[in-house]
Amino acid sequence: MPIPLIQLAGVSKQYGDVRAVDDVTLELEPGEFFALLGPSGCGKTSLMRLVAGFETPDAGRVLIDGRDMQGVPPYRRPVNMMFQSYALFPHMSVERNIAFGLVQQGMAKGYIATRVAEMLRLVKLEGYGARRPEQLSGGQKQRVALARALAPRPKLLLLDEPLAALDRKLREETQFELMQVQRDLGIAFMLVTHDQDEAMAMAQRIALMRSGRIEQIGDARAIYERPASLFAAEFVGEINLFEGEVVQSGEGKFAIVQGGGRIALADDTPLPGPVRIAVRPERMVMSHLRAGSYAEFAGVIADMVWLGDLTVWRVRLSDGRLIRISRSNADAANAAFSRGDQVFVGFEAQSARMLLS
Amino acid sequence: MSLVKKTRGVGDGGLAANLGRRLVLIVPYAWLILFFAIPFLIVVKISISVQRDGRPPYEPVFELADGFIGAWESVQKFSMESYAAIYADRIYGDAYISSVWIAALATLCTLLIGYPLALAMARAPRRWRSLLIVLAVAPFWTSFLIRIYAWIVILKDEGLLNHALISTGLISEPIHIYATQGAVLIGIVYSYLPFMILPLYNALEKQDTALVEAALDLGATPFAAFRQITWPLSMRGVIAGCLLVFIPAVGEYVIPDLLGSDEVLMIGRSLWDEFSTARNWPGAAAVATVLLVLLLVPIVAYQRSHLQTHGAAR
């Protein structure tokens, strides 16, 4: 069995009274695109700095390639970081910035020149080698930072909010470029971001963090479709929440949805008791007539937004709650629903996720 | 309508701002002319006149009241005697060299002591920094003379330093520091240290700490990161600090007078001797003029390097 590239075992880090990282255990495979996702202050940056070696854990161990990194300074770790501010050396040309890591390793001049040219080609900045960082646009700086971090062939690249400083259009382009580079080089990437779209678009696996702890680890689909907690359900994507209770009867397990009837559940649903029932907007069903076959609520369409590829409606239920429904505009029936319509919204059992917390 | 109004408003504001900008530019130039150029020209004028007994103790040359013909006559009376004397008498040359040497040594010492201090201040937690700056300039709160006299008390043969060293048994005979070049050096380094620390701090504090982290991350040892990132990026502070120490230190008079002896040659003392004891105003003026020209060389060099880095930046 191959050794994981990165192993974090029970890692904790405390700043004053704040547990920035709290007993985190996770593994990264070589060549994996991994994302640490969470709101600001959740500890994702601290965790990344622990891997880079800028911080030392108060408890637990950080292993890179099976080697314990206890006492190993950042300049002896086979990981490189792309800083959020890019941290390009302002007194050096683009070339010298990219060559910096190679110069520190004592590489031969000829090799450095070849490698720098290769990196400039990789980030599509041929001809920019002699420029100073301040002569570059934000997107170009970002690519120089990427080239500089990749030049010494790290085993893992840490990316700290790499797209935060870019405008929307550039951000999307860069997303694809980063994924392309990652696939081509086969280097493991660890992306730190607060942007769920960014994490979901790029990463093969996501660790969702909250107050220093890992809330859930999985691929984007797993976290989206099967959130492990209320926090995960709300942080990633849009969600509708209903109160309910799981009950066991002779016919099997059911969820009684408050004010909306009951739905049959699979037998492996956890213990009976009160639950939050989470349903994604695109999993909601909406019609002008009562269907009766699933959990259902009467309401009025409060507003609708046409987004090109899909339409989003918000339906106000009789108790005042707003429910969000989205449907692809490929569905011609969408035209029938407009503001003020009396509708029935609901969900089927397989669309719902029972959450305990 | 509103558009026209707006445009006119901008135009008016622009004109006023332009005028204001010019006025603002006039202030430093006026200051320089009034308090540097005119006094300096007077000094130059005195330096090319001839010494005499009387008041003032030099032959007047080039009075504005003389008119054109008088001016021409006085030009013919210009004397290079004082400059010739400076050139001929080795004592002046030695004093210049010794002053520059002591000032350079003192500048190097303040840099070596000031840099770590400034770096520590710049990397200290933000809430401590203003306190540290206040502490760095705290010596200025007591009179300069008192602080130099205090150094006499410390450095004398029977002073505090020797007393402490003898009582701890480190030495048996007092070390002779007072009235040597070493004492002058200590006095200058001590007095001018804040002038080194402040520009260094200013340059270092502005540096993004992520730059050093990036260097470490890319495999640079802490020393290599300092040499390749921190140091070159603080160069403007280093140059400013060195000039702020070196230039006044070359012409320093009080410190060598109080802490040195006649053997410690410094041009500031030669100048004073010439002016007061020998009552040779033209000689003293010539010494001062040569000193200023000598000091202009590093300033011009700094200006040019400054322009170059700025030019490259654009």
XYZ file of C-alpha atoms in Angstrom:
671
model
C 0.000 0.000 0.000
C 1.485 3.369 -0.956
C 2.384 5.758 1.828
C 0.116 8.798 1.973
C 1.904 11.992 0.943
C 0.689 13.936 3.944
C -0.527 12.491 7.216
C -1.912 14.676 9.963
C -2.509 12.737 13.165
C -4.401 14.455 15.971
C -2.892 17.840 15.149
C -3.847 20.746 17.426
C -2.699 24.350 17.552
C -3.707 26.949 20.087
C -3.305 30.741 19.908
C -4.042 32.222 23.303
C -7.532 31.045 24.149
C -8.397 30.079 20.600
C -8.063 26.514 19.405
C -7.236 27.321 15.799
C -6.711 23.679 14.910
C -8.390 21.093 17.056
C -7.404 17.417 16.824
C -7.287 17.204 13.037
C -6.536 13.884 11.393
C -6.391 13.548 7.638
C -4.373 12.071 4.815
C -3.472 13.262 1.343
C -2.553 10.935 -1.495
C 0.240 11.789 -3.933
C -1.102 13.689 -6.921
C -4.373 14.542 -5.239
C -6.175 17.889 -5.551
C -7.398 18.515 -2.042
C -9.282 21.500 -0.637
C -9.586 22.843 2.885
C -12.882 24.665 2.869
C -14.409 26.736 5.619
C -15.459 30.189 6.751
C -12.791 32.670 7.829
C -11.338 31.810 11.195
C -12.106 28.108 10.866
C -8.434 27.159 11.108
C -7.795 26.212 7.488
C -4.949 28.694 7.090
C -3.368 27.607 10.367
C -3.569 23.998 9.239
C -1.846 24.876 5.981
C 0.869 26.778 7.834
C 1.418 23.724 10.021
C 2.026 21.651 6.902
C 4.350 24.307 5.437
C 6.288 24.459 8.700
C 5.593 28.084 9.650
C 3.834 26.857 12.781
C 4.560 23.904 15.023
C 1.687 21.827 16.362
C 1.001 21.847 20.105
C -0.096 18.238 19.825
C -0.176 15.581 17.154
C 2.123 14.811 14.288
C 2.628 16.032 10.736
C 4.168 13.475 8.385
C 5.275 14.184 4.843
C 6.120 11.129 2.768
C 6.068 9.094 5.959
C 8.697 11.332 7.607
C 7.852 13.055 10.860
C 8.205 16.818 10.329
C 8.705 17.587 14.018
C 11.495 20.174 14.180
C 11.931 20.351 10.392
C 11.986 24.034 9.330
C 10.022 25.241 6.283
C 13.166 25.448 4.145
C 13.764 21.721 4.517
C 10.229 20.601 3.701
C 9.378 19.297 0.220
C 6.284 21.490 0.044
C 5.931 24.935 -1.453
C 3.292 27.524 -0.930
C 1.560 30.040 -3.113
C 0.790 32.997 -0.877
C -2.491 34.835 -0.952
C -0.651 38.136 -1.453
C 1.624 36.245 -3.928
C 4.639 37.592 -1.966
C 6.667 38.129 -5.133
C 10.088 39.609 -4.421
C 9.684 43.201 -5.625
C 13.397 43.790 -6.223
C 13.792 40.790 -8.519
C 12.729 40.187 -12.087
C 10.114 37.558 -12.899
C 12.937 35.201 -13.904
C 14.837 35.653 -10.678
C 11.644 35.177 -8.699
C 10.995 31.856 -10.415
C 14.647 30.832 -10.107
C 14.765 31.648 -6.381
C 13.952 28.163 -5.082
C 16.352 26.532 -7.539
C 19.157 28.913 -6.572
C 18.634 27.986 -2.920
C 18.954 24.324 -3.851
C 22.300 25.128 -5.484
C 21.249 23.962 -8.940
C 23.539 24.499 -11.916
C 23.025 27.717 -13.891
C 22.129 25.890 -17.091
C 19.510 23.783 -15.352
C 18.002 26.849 -13.692
C 17.710 28.685 -17.013
C 16.002 25.697 -18.641
C 13.655 25.187 -15.729
C 12.702 28.887 -15.571
C 11.942 28.898 -19.302
C 9.868 25.753 -18.824
C 7.926 27.347 -15.962
C 7.333 30.562 -17.933
C 5.922 28.434 -20.747
C 3.758 26.487 -18.308
C 2.118 29.643 -16.973
C 2.018 31.245 -20.435
C 4.321 34.143 -19.556
C 7.048 33.695 -22.174
C 8.680 37.024 -22.835
C 7.838 38.395 -19.392
C 10.989 37.075 -17.694
C 12.778 40.411 -17.478
C 9.829 42.317 -16.015
C 9.484 43.406 -12.430
C 6.486 42.184 -10.420
C 5.036 45.700 -10.240
C 4.856 45.781 -14.039
C 2.465 42.827 -14.061
C -1.307 42.621 -13.794
C -2.937 40.742 -10.920
C -3.472 37.640 -13.007
C 0.110 37.665 -14.242
C 1.465 38.038 -10.711
C -0.628 35.094 -9.687
C 0.902 32.986 -12.440
C 4.436 34.051 -11.520
C 3.703 33.028 -7.933
C 2.488 29.656 -9.219
C 5.577 29.193 -11.409
C 7.894 30.161 -8.554
C 6.283 27.676 -6.187
C 6.335 24.863 -8.751
C 9.875 25.405 -10.072
C 11.667 23.434 -7.313
C 9.381 20.422 -7.989
C 7.660 20.235 -4.601
C 5.734 17.111 -3.656
C 2.856 19.248 -2.510
C 1.779 22.729 -3.479
C -0.145 24.712 -0.894
C -2.427 27.364 -2.359
C -3.693 30.012 0.040
C -6.881 31.540 -1.413
C -5.188 31.662 -4.823
C -8.101 33.256 -6.648
C -9.279 35.709 -4.007
C -7.575 38.732 -5.569
C -8.783 38.089 -9.115
C -11.921 39.374 -10.750
C -14.742 37.006 -11.541
C -13.989 36.172 -15.155
C -10.282 35.714 -14.557
C -11.055 33.570 -11.554
C -12.937 31.030 -13.625
C -10.206 30.897 -16.264
C -7.567 30.488 -13.618
C -9.543 27.685 -11.998
C -9.302 25.675 -15.188
C -5.626 26.567 -15.632
C -4.776 25.436 -12.120
C -6.591 22.142 -12.673
C -4.788 21.685 -15.984
C -1.387 22.350 -14.397
C -2.166 20.019 -11.518
C -3.163 17.201 -13.867
C -0.164 17.740 -16.153
C 2.424 17.826 -13.382
C 0.799 15.213 -11.153
C 1.807 17.226 -8.061
C -0.557 17.144 -5.102
C -2.332 20.474 -4.509
C -3.792 21.570 -1.213
C -6.148 24.466 -1.785
C -7.287 26.660 1.078
C -10.462 28.582 0.354
C -13.613 29.987 1.867
C -15.348 29.782 -1.501
C -17.368 26.596 -1.820
C -17.726 26.948 -5.597
C -13.961 27.128 -5.947
C -13.440 24.045 -3.802
C -16.201 22.075 -5.486
C -15.035 22.982 -8.986
C -11.386 22.122 -8.500
C -10.827 19.636 -5.717
C -11.176 15.872 -5.867
C -11.666 15.812 -2.125
C -12.762 18.511 0.264
C -12.272 18.801 4.000
C -14.913 21.097 5.407
C -13.626 22.850 8.518
C -15.376 24.627 11.333
C -13.847 26.081 14.518
C -10.615 24.173 14.080
C -12.247 20.819 13.470
C -12.932 18.877 10.334
C -16.651 18.691 9.895
C -16.688 16.388 6.897
C -14.258 14.958 4.351
C -15.351 13.714 0.991
C -15.644 14.519 -2.667
C -17.735 17.489 -3.710
C -20.711 15.358 -4.582
C -20.724 13.509 -1.262
C -20.605 16.745 0.728
C -23.291 18.311 -1.408
C -25.623 15.340 -1.605
C -24.985 13.816 1.794
C -23.954 16.599 4.173
C -22.944 15.141 7.520
C -24.248 18.065 9.544
C -26.439 21.103 9.435
C -23.298 23.232 9.116
C -22.100 21.249 6.096
C -25.548 21.406 4.495
C -25.772 25.167 4.934
C -22.181 26.052 4.078
C -22.056 24.162 0.800
C -24.760 25.216 -1.633
C -28.314 26.298 -0.949
C -30.563 24.243 1.275
C -34.176 24.119 2.501
C -34.668 22.937 6.040
C -37.765 21.355 7.544
C -38.458 20.190 11.075
C -39.512 16.600 11.551
C -39.305 13.429 13.513
C -38.158 9.944 12.595
C -40.513 7.267 13.874
C -40.481 3.512 13.739
C -43.733 1.677 13.056
C -44.731 -1.801 11.968
C -44.472 -0.848 8.301
C -40.915 0.501 8.630
C -39.301 3.879 9.298
C -40.995 7.161 8.540
C -40.255 10.812 8.899
C -43.151 12.915 10.053
C -42.530 16.274 8.391
C -44.008 19.069 10.461
C -46.988 20.461 8.567
C -46.267 18.397 5.473
C -47.267 14.799 5.931
C -44.927 11.863 6.135
C -42.325 10.162 4.007
C -41.081 6.581 4.125
C -37.404 6.198 4.973
C -34.865 3.472 4.335
C -34.307 1.187 7.300
C -30.691 2.247 7.804
C -31.759 5.798 8.763
C -30.349 6.608 12.211
C -32.235 6.470 15.476
C -35.784 7.682 15.908
C -36.144 11.195 17.268
C -36.391 14.816 16.174
C -34.462 15.680 12.992
C -33.839 18.514 10.588
C -34.757 17.504 7.078
C -32.564 19.101 4.431
C -33.517 19.310 0.771
C -31.552 20.972 -2.017
C -33.521 23.502 -4.144
C -33.118 21.483 -7.324
C -34.547 18.434 -5.559
C -37.753 20.218 -4.625
C -40.916 19.460 -6.541
C -43.405 22.198 -7.399
C -46.855 21.966 -9.003
C -50.137 23.823 -9.145
C -52.019 20.789 -7.916
C -51.631 18.776 -4.754
C -49.922 15.506 -5.588
C -50.274 13.767 -2.249
C -47.505 11.264 -2.775
C -44.772 13.089 -0.830
C -44.190 15.689 1.869
C -46.038 18.740 0.616
C -46.723 22.344 1.599
C -49.013 24.968 0.183
C -47.556 28.360 -0.628
C -47.404 31.356 -2.927
C -44.577 32.199 -5.294
C -42.983 35.260 -3.681
C -40.420 35.951 -6.372
C -38.523 34.344 -9.196
C -35.153 34.906 -10.801
C -34.313 33.814 -14.298
C -30.608 32.944 -14.470
C -30.300 31.783 -18.062
C -29.542 28.153 -17.443
C -32.028 27.838 -14.606
C -34.838 29.612 -12.827
C -35.009 30.063 -9.077
C -38.327 30.582 -7.292
C -38.904 31.465 -3.690
C -42.185 30.194 -2.337
C -43.669 31.619 0.854
C -45.354 28.954 2.954
C -48.383 29.658 5.103
C -46.145 29.919 8.200
C -44.070 32.613 6.493
C -40.975 30.536 5.701
C -39.360 30.955 2.285
C -38.567 27.799 0.342
C -36.119 27.875 -2.532
C -36.726 25.871 -5.687
C -34.568 25.763 -8.781
C -35.189 24.037 -12.075
C -33.303 23.806 -15.321
C -34.750 26.008 -18.024
C -34.610 23.011 -20.376
C -37.948 22.203 -18.751
C -40.631 23.959 -20.799
C -43.080 23.715 -17.884
C -41.128 26.466 -16.045
C -43.032 29.113 -17.967
C -46.212 28.109 -16.179
C -44.948 29.324 -12.779
C -44.929 33.005 -12.108
C -45.060 35.397 -9.196
C -48.220 35.215 -7.069
C -49.214 31.707 -8.162
C -50.726 29.409 -5.576
C -48.482 26.314 -5.646
C -47.653 23.154 -3.751
C -43.986 22.482 -3.031
C -42.546 19.329 -1.566
C -39.962 16.612 -1.802
C -39.748 12.885 -2.080
C -38.104 10.668 0.480
C -34.972 9.999 -1.601
C -34.340 13.752 -2.018
C -34.292 14.424 1.697
C -31.345 14.219 4.074
C -32.018 13.664 7.774
C -29.688 15.718 9.966
C -29.335 15.333 13.694
C -27.618 18.575 14.532
C -26.641 72.249 -17.723
C -25.427 70.375 -14.723
C -22.688 68.880 -16.887
C -21.394 72.321 -17.878
C -21.424 73.456 -14.288
C -19.547 70.370 -13.211
C -16.864 70.796 -15.863
C -16.341 74.413 -14.901
C -16.141 73.454 -11.279
C -13.434 70.921 -12.040
C -11.549 73.508 -14.105
C -11.601 76.063 -11.321
C -10.542 73.514 -8.770
C -7.754 72.354 -11.061
C -6.408 75.881 -11.490
C -6.539 76.580 -7.791
C -4.907 73.243 -7.029
C -2.189 73.987 -9.568
C -1.449 77.337 -8.016
C -1.510 75.750 -4.595
C 0.929 73.104 -5.743
C 3.323 75.741 -7.027
C 3.090 77.683 -3.776
C 3.802 74.513 -1.854
C 6.875 73.944 -4.026
C 8.106 77.465 -3.372
C 8.237 76.941 0.387
C 11.125 74.427 0.508
C 13.049 76.322 -2.149
C 12.599 79.592 -0.306
C 13.749 77.880 2.861
C 16.837 76.492 1.128
C 17.740 79.831 -0.413
C 17.178 81.803 2.763
C 18.794 79.458 5.260
C 21.301 77.536 3.162
C 22.298 79.206 -0.108
C 22.656 82.802 1.161
C 24.551 81.950 4.369
C 26.751 79.567 2.417
C 27.580 82.247 -0.133
C 28.506 84.582 2.716
C 30.825 81.889 4.106
C 32.402 81.434 0.658
C 32.822 85.172 0.394
C 34.620 85.344 3.730
C 36.817 82.397 2.757
C 38.210 84.291 -0.233
C 38.985 87.473 1.649
C 42.127 88.315 3.605
C 42.534 88.266 7.376
C 43.116 91.588 9.177
C 42.912 93.013 12.678
C 39.625 94.729 13.242
C 35.930 94.239 13.011
C 35.042 92.148 11.098
C 38.443 90.479 11.144
C 38.739 90.256 7.346
C 39.112 92.637 4.417
C 35.666 93.202 2.980
C 35.295 91.980 -0.602
C 32.415 92.211 -3.022
C 29.943 94.434 -1.240
C 26.698 94.856 -3.159
C 26.896 98.600 -2.553
C 30.116 98.854 -4.605
C 28.291 98.700 -7.927
C 29.707 97.073 -11.055
C 33.092 98.745 -11.064
C 33.590 98.176 -7.375
C 32.611 94.548 -7.900
C 35.218 94.144 -10.621
C 37.857 95.673 -8.393
C 36.962 93.373 -5.555
C 37.042 90.317 -7.838
C 40.660 91.181 -8.451
C 41.199 91.239 -4.711
C 39.859 87.650 -4.331
C 42.332 85.654 -2.367
C 42.882 81.898 -2.487
C 45.297 82.225 0.391
C 43.127 80.365 2.886
C 42.623 77.443 0.526
C 46.318 77.389 -0.218
C 46.965 77.284 3.528
C 44.613 74.326 3.944
C 46.376 72.558 1.090
C 49.855 73.372 2.389
C 49.334 72.585 6.086
C 49.213 68.847 6.671
C 47.204 69.276 9.840
C 44.063 70.119 7.857
C 44.366 67.185 5.513
C 44.976 64.904 8.482
C 41.975 66.362 10.294
C 39.739 65.809 7.263
C 40.935 62.240 6.834
C 40.668 61.536 10.540
C 37.144 63.063 10.676
C 35.955 61.035 7.711
C 37.544 57.905 9.171
C 35.984 58.375 12.628
C 32.616 59.267 11.082
C 32.744 56.230 8.780
C 33.682 53.938 11.667
C 30.898 55.425 13.792
C 28.423 54.990 10.909
C 29.405 51.335 10.550
C 29.010 50.788 14.307
C 25.593 52.476 14.430
C 24.517 50.339 11.467
C 25.726 47.131 13.122
C 24.006 48.016 16.408
C 20.983 49.761 14.918
C 19.985 47.169 12.318
C 19.188 44.313 14.715
C 17.363 46.761 16.987
C 15.321 48.200 14.125
C 14.540 44.715 12.824
C 13.394 43.552 16.252
C 11.242 46.682 16.587
C 9.706 46.213 13.149
C 8.881 42.546 13.838
C 7.574 43.159 17.370
C 3.827 42.831 17.965
C 2.059 45.883 16.583
C 0.865 47.150 19.958
C 4.449 47.369 21.248
C 5.926 49.246 18.324
C 5.046 52.820 19.240
C 6.393 52.225 22.750
C 9.652 50.885 21.289
C 10.012 53.948 19.055
C 9.506 56.225 22.037
C 12.183 54.252 23.904
C 14.581 54.515 20.953
C 14.378 58.312 21.000
C 14.065 58.568 24.797
C 17.702 59.767 25.227
C 16.722 62.938 23.363
C 14.613 63.897 26.358
C 17.738 64.802 28.284
C 20.143 67.470 27.144
C 22.774 66.357 24.690
C 25.536 67.981 26.766
C 24.466 66.224 29.947
C 24.559 62.887 28.168
C 28.077 63.558 26.878
C 29.226 64.650 30.346
C 27.729 61.436 31.668
C 29.988 59.536 29.281
C 32.989 61.350 30.795
C 31.913 60.064 34.203
C 31.559 56.565 32.798
C 34.753 56.416 30.727
C 37.288 58.237 32.916
C 40.182 56.212 34.379
C 38.507 56.358 37.792
C 35.046 56.279 36.176
C 32.125 53.897 36.485
C 33.218 51.489 33.763
C 36.750 50.992 35.082
C 35.441 50.825 38.615
C 32.995 48.090 37.659
C 35.589 46.136 35.690
C 38.181 46.340 38.461
C 35.749 45.414 41.210
C 34.638 42.330 39.264
C 38.287 41.409 38.873
C 38.242 41.417 35.106
C 41.097 43.924 34.992
C 43.577 45.180 37.579
C 44.669 48.453 35.924
C 42.108 50.946 34.587
C 41.679 50.943 30.798
C 42.464 54.301 29.310
C 39.441 55.171 27.172
C 38.633 58.763 28.060
C 40.348 61.321 25.853
C 41.053 58.801 23.108
C 39.604 58.213 19.656
C 37.679 55.277 21.174
C 35.845 57.601 23.535
C 34.932 59.935 20.666
C 33.679 56.933 18.718
C 31.561 55.717 21.642
C 30.126 59.212 22.086
C 29.222 59.575 18.412
C 27.733 56.071 18.137
C 25.673 56.613 21.266
C 24.433 60.053 20.235
C 23.580 59.223 16.638
C 22.105 55.737 17.081
C 18.465 56.931 16.949
C 19.156 58.620 13.595
C 20.168 55.204 12.279
C 17.369 53.232 13.911
C 14.449 55.372 12.752
C 14.960 55.220 8.964
C 15.877 51.526 9.230
C 12.740 50.823 11.232
C 10.702 52.769 8.736
C 12.051 50.698 5.844
C 11.783 47.354 7.645
C 8.336 47.934 9.063
C 6.913 48.401 5.578
C 8.230 45.054 4.387
C 5.614 42.355 3.909
C 6.597 39.542 6.292
C 5.192 37.091 3.756
C 8.258 37.831 1.609
C 10.609 36.257 4.130
C 8.196 33.384 4.622
C 8.097 32.858 0.865
C 11.899 32.781 0.795
C 12.023 30.238 3.646
C 9.337 28.202 1.931
C 11.429 28.119 -1.240
C 14.376 26.647 0.638
C 16.303 29.706 1.816
C 17.841 29.396 5.271
C 17.015 32.291 7.618
C 20.404 33.854 6.869
C 19.973 33.444 3.106
C 16.491 34.965 3.350
C 17.930 37.934 5.242
C 20.737 38.417 2.742
C 18.566 38.104 -0.353
C 15.273 39.635 0.787
C 15.277 41.642 4.017
C 18.623 43.398 3.521
C 18.289 44.512 -0.122
C 14.712 45.641 0.462
C 15.832 47.804 3.389
C 18.621 49.452 1.371
C 16.879 52.818 1.210
C 16.666 52.874 4.991
C 20.325 51.827 5.276
C 21.474 54.626 2.965
C 19.285 57.239 4.653
C 20.458 56.146 8.119
C 24.120 56.151 7.094
C 23.871 59.653 5.622
C 22.001 60.934 8.677
C 24.815 59.655 10.894
C 27.840 60.168 8.678
C 27.262 63.752 7.570
C 26.814 65.396 10.981
C 29.429 63.082 12.505
C 32.141 64.342 10.111
C 31.631 67.908 11.275
C 31.020 66.962 14.917
C 32.665 69.396 17.326
C 31.210 68.957 20.827
C 31.826 65.209 21.204
C 35.516 65.244 20.193
C 36.008 68.381 22.288
C 34.558 66.803 25.440
C 35.496 63.141 25.050
C 38.632 63.409 22.909
C 41.982 65.063 23.322
C 44.198 67.193 21.111
C 45.475 63.982 19.589
C 42.044 63.136 18.230
C 41.972 65.288 15.153
C 38.559 66.278 13.920
C 37.811 68.986 11.444
C 35.064 70.498 13.588
C 37.647 71.306 16.257
C 40.149 72.675 13.723
C 37.401 74.938 12.454
C 36.586 76.207 15.917
C 40.236 76.784 16.796
C 40.690 78.728 13.582
C 37.600 80.797 14.191
C 37.889 81.638 17.887
C 41.479 81.145 18.992
C 43.290 82.269 15.844
C 40.550 84.742 14.862
C 41.185 83.624 11.300
C 37.731 83.956 9.805
C 38.728 83.425 6.188
C 40.657 80.279 7.220
C 37.679 78.929 9.173
C 35.320 79.752 6.299
C 37.593 77.924 3.862
C 37.696 74.867 6.153
C 33.917 74.907 6.293
C 33.570 75.281 2.530
C 35.896 72.364 1.830
C 34.002 70.263 4.392
C 30.696 71.035 2.703
C 32.052 70.107 -0.703
C 33.399 66.861 0.747
C 29.999 66.084 2.245
C 28.160 66.923 -0.951
C 29.847 63.991 -2.679
C 28.009 61.273 -0.688
C 24.731 63.198 -0.885
C 24.932 63.504 -4.661
C 25.919 59.840 -4.891
C 22.858 58.954 -2.808
C 20.577 61.119 -4.932
C 21.821 59.437 -8.082
C 21.403 55.916 -6.728
C 17.966 56.946 -5.515
C 17.051 58.201 -8.976
C 18.401 55.052 -10.551
C 16.365 52.668 -8.415
C 13.336 54.837 -9.032
C 14.005 54.962 -12.745
C 14.330 51.162 -12.854
C 11.119 50.831 -10.927
C 9.123 52.593 -13.598
